[in-house]
mmCIF file of C-alpha atoms in Angstrom:
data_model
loop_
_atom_site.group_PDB
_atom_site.id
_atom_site.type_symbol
_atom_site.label_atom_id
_atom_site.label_comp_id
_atom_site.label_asym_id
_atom_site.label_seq_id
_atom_site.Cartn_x
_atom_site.Cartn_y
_atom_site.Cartn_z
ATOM 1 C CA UNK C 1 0.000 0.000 0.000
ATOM 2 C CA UNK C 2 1.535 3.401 -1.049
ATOM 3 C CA UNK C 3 1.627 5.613 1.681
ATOM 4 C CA UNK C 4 2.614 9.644 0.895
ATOM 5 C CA UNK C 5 3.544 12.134 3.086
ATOM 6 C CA UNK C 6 3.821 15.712 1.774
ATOM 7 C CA UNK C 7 5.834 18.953 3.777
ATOM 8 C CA UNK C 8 7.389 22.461 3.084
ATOM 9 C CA UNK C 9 3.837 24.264 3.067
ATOM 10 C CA UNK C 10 3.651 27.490 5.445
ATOM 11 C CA UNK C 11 3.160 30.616 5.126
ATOM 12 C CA UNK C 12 5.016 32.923 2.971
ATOM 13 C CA UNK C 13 4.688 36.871 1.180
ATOM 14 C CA UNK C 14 3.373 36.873 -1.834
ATOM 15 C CA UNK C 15 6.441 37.151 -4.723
ATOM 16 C CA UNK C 16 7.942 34.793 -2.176
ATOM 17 C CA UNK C 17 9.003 30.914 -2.603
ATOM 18 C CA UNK C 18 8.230 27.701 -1.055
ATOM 19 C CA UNK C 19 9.154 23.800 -2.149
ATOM 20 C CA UNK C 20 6.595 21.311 -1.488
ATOM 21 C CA UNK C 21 8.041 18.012 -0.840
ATOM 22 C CA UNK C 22 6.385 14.193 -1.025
ATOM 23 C CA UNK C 23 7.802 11.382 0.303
ATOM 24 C CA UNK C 24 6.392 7.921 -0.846
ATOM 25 C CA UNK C 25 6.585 4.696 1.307
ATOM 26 C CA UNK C 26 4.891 1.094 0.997
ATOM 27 C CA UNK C 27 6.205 0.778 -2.764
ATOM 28 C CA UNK C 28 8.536 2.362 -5.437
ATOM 29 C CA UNK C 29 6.967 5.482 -7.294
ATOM 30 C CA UNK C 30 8.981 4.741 -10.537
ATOM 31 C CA UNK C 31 6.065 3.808 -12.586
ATOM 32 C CA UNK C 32 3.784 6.137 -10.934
ATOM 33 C CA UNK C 33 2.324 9.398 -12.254
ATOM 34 C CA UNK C 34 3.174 11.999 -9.773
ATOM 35 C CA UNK C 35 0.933 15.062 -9.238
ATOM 36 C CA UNK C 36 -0.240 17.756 -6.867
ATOM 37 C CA UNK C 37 -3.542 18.764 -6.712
ATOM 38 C CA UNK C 38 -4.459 21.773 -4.486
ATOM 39 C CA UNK C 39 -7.823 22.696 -2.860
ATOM 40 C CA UNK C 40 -9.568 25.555 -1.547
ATOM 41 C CA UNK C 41 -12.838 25.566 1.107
ATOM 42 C CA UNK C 42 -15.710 25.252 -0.893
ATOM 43 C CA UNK C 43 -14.282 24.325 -4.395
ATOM 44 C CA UNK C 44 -13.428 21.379 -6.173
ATOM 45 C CA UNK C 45 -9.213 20.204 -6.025
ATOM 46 C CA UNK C 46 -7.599 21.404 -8.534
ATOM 47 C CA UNK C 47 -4.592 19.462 -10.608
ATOM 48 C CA UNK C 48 -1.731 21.909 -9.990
ATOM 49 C CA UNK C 49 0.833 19.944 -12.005
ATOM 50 C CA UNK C 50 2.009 16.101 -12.998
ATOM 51 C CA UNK C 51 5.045 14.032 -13.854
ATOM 52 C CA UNK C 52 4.593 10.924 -15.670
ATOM 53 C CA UNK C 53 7.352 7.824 -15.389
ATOM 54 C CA UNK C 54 9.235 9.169 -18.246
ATOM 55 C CA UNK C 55 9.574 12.613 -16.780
ATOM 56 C CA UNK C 56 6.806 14.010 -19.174
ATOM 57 C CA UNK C 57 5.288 17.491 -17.048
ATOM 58 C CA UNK C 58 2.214 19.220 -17.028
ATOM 59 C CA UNK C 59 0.798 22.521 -15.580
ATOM 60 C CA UNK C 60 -2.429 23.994 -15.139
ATOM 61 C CA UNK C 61 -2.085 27.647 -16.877
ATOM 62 C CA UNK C 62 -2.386 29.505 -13.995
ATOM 63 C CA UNK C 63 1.145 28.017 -12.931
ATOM 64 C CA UNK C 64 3.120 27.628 -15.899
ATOM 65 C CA UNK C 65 6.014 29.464 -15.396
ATOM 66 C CA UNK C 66 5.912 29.657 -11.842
ATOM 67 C CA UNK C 67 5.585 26.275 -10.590
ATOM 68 C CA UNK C 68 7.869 23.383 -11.346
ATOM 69 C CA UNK C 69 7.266 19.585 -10.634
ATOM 70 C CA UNK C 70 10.059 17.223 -10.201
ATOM 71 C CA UNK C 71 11.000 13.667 -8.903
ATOM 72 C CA UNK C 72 14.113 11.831 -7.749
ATOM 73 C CA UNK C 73 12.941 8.200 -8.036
ATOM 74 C CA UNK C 74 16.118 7.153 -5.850
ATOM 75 C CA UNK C 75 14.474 8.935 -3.143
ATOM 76 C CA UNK C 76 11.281 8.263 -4.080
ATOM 77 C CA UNK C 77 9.762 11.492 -3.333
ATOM 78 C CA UNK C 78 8.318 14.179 -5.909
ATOM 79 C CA UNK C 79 8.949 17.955 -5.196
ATOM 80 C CA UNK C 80 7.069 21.644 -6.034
ATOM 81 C CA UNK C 81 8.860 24.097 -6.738
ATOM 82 C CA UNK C 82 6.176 27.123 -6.504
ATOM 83 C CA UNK C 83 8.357 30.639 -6.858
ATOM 84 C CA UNK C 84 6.409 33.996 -7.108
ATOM 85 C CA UNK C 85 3.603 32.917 -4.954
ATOM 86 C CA UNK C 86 0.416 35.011 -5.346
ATOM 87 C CA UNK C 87 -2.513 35.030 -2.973
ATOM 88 C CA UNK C 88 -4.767 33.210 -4.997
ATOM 89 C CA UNK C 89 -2.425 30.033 -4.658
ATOM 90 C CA UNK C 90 -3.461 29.931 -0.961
ATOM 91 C CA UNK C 91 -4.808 26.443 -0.347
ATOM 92 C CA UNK C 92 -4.248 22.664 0.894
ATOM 93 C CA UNK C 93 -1.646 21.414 -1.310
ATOM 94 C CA UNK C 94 -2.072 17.550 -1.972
ATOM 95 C CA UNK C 95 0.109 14.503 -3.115
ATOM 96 C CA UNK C 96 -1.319 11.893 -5.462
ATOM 97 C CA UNK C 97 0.027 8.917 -7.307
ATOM 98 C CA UNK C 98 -1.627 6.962 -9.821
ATOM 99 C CA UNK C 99 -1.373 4.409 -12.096
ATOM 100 C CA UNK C 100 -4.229 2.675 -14.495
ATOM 101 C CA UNK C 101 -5.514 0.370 -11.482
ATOM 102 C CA UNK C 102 -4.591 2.297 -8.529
ATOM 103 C CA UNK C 103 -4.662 5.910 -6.712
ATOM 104 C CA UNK C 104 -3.421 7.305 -3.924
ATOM 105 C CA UNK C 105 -2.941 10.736 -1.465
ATOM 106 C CA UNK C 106 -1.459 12.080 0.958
ATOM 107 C CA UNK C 107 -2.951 14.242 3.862
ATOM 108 C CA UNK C 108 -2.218 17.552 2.751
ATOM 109 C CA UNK C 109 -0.181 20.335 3.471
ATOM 110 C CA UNK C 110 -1.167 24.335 3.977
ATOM 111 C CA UNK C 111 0.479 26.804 1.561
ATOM 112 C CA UNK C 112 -0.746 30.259 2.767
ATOM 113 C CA UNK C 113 0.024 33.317 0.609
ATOM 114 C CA UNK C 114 -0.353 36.496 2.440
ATOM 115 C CA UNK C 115 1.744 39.903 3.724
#
């Protein structure tokens, strides 16, 4: 059973910079797709940005440029790299891990954008 654990969220300024970080357990992520979703009270999560296997990324618009995803399969942990944080990217950051028969997610972690 996969088990994730994400960190790094707090609260930070907005133009400022934090690194999400997810740690996997239970099973190897290699052939996973990576991705972080995030979620605000009171609307739907939201697929921030994904990795396939291969290394393949994807970001929601709103992102692009901003954000990056990344994952070190010897450590098997995926990391966000979120740089010129705004206040609309204020939410519960989450983990997730998929593959065609299987998904999983971590708990969550707070990003808070605010002076």
């Amino acid at each position: 059973q996969v088990q994730l654990e994400e960190s790094g969220g707090g609260l930070v300024q907005p133009g400022g910079s934090l690194r999400l970080v997810c740690v996997g357990s239970g099973a190897l992520l290699d052939f996973y797709t990576m991705a972080w979703y995030r979620q605000t009270p009171g609307k739907q999560r939201e697929l921030v940005a994904s990795i396939r296997s291969a290394g393949y990324t994807d970001y929601t618009d709103s992102v692009k440029g901003r954000f990056t995803i990344s994952r070190d399969n010897a450590q098997n942990t995926v990391y966000l790299q979120m740089n010129s944080l705004k206040p609309e990217d204020t939410a519960v950051y989450y983990c997730h891990a998929r593959t065609m028969v299987e998904k999983h997610w971590g708990q969550g972690t707070q990003v808070t954008v605010s002076s």
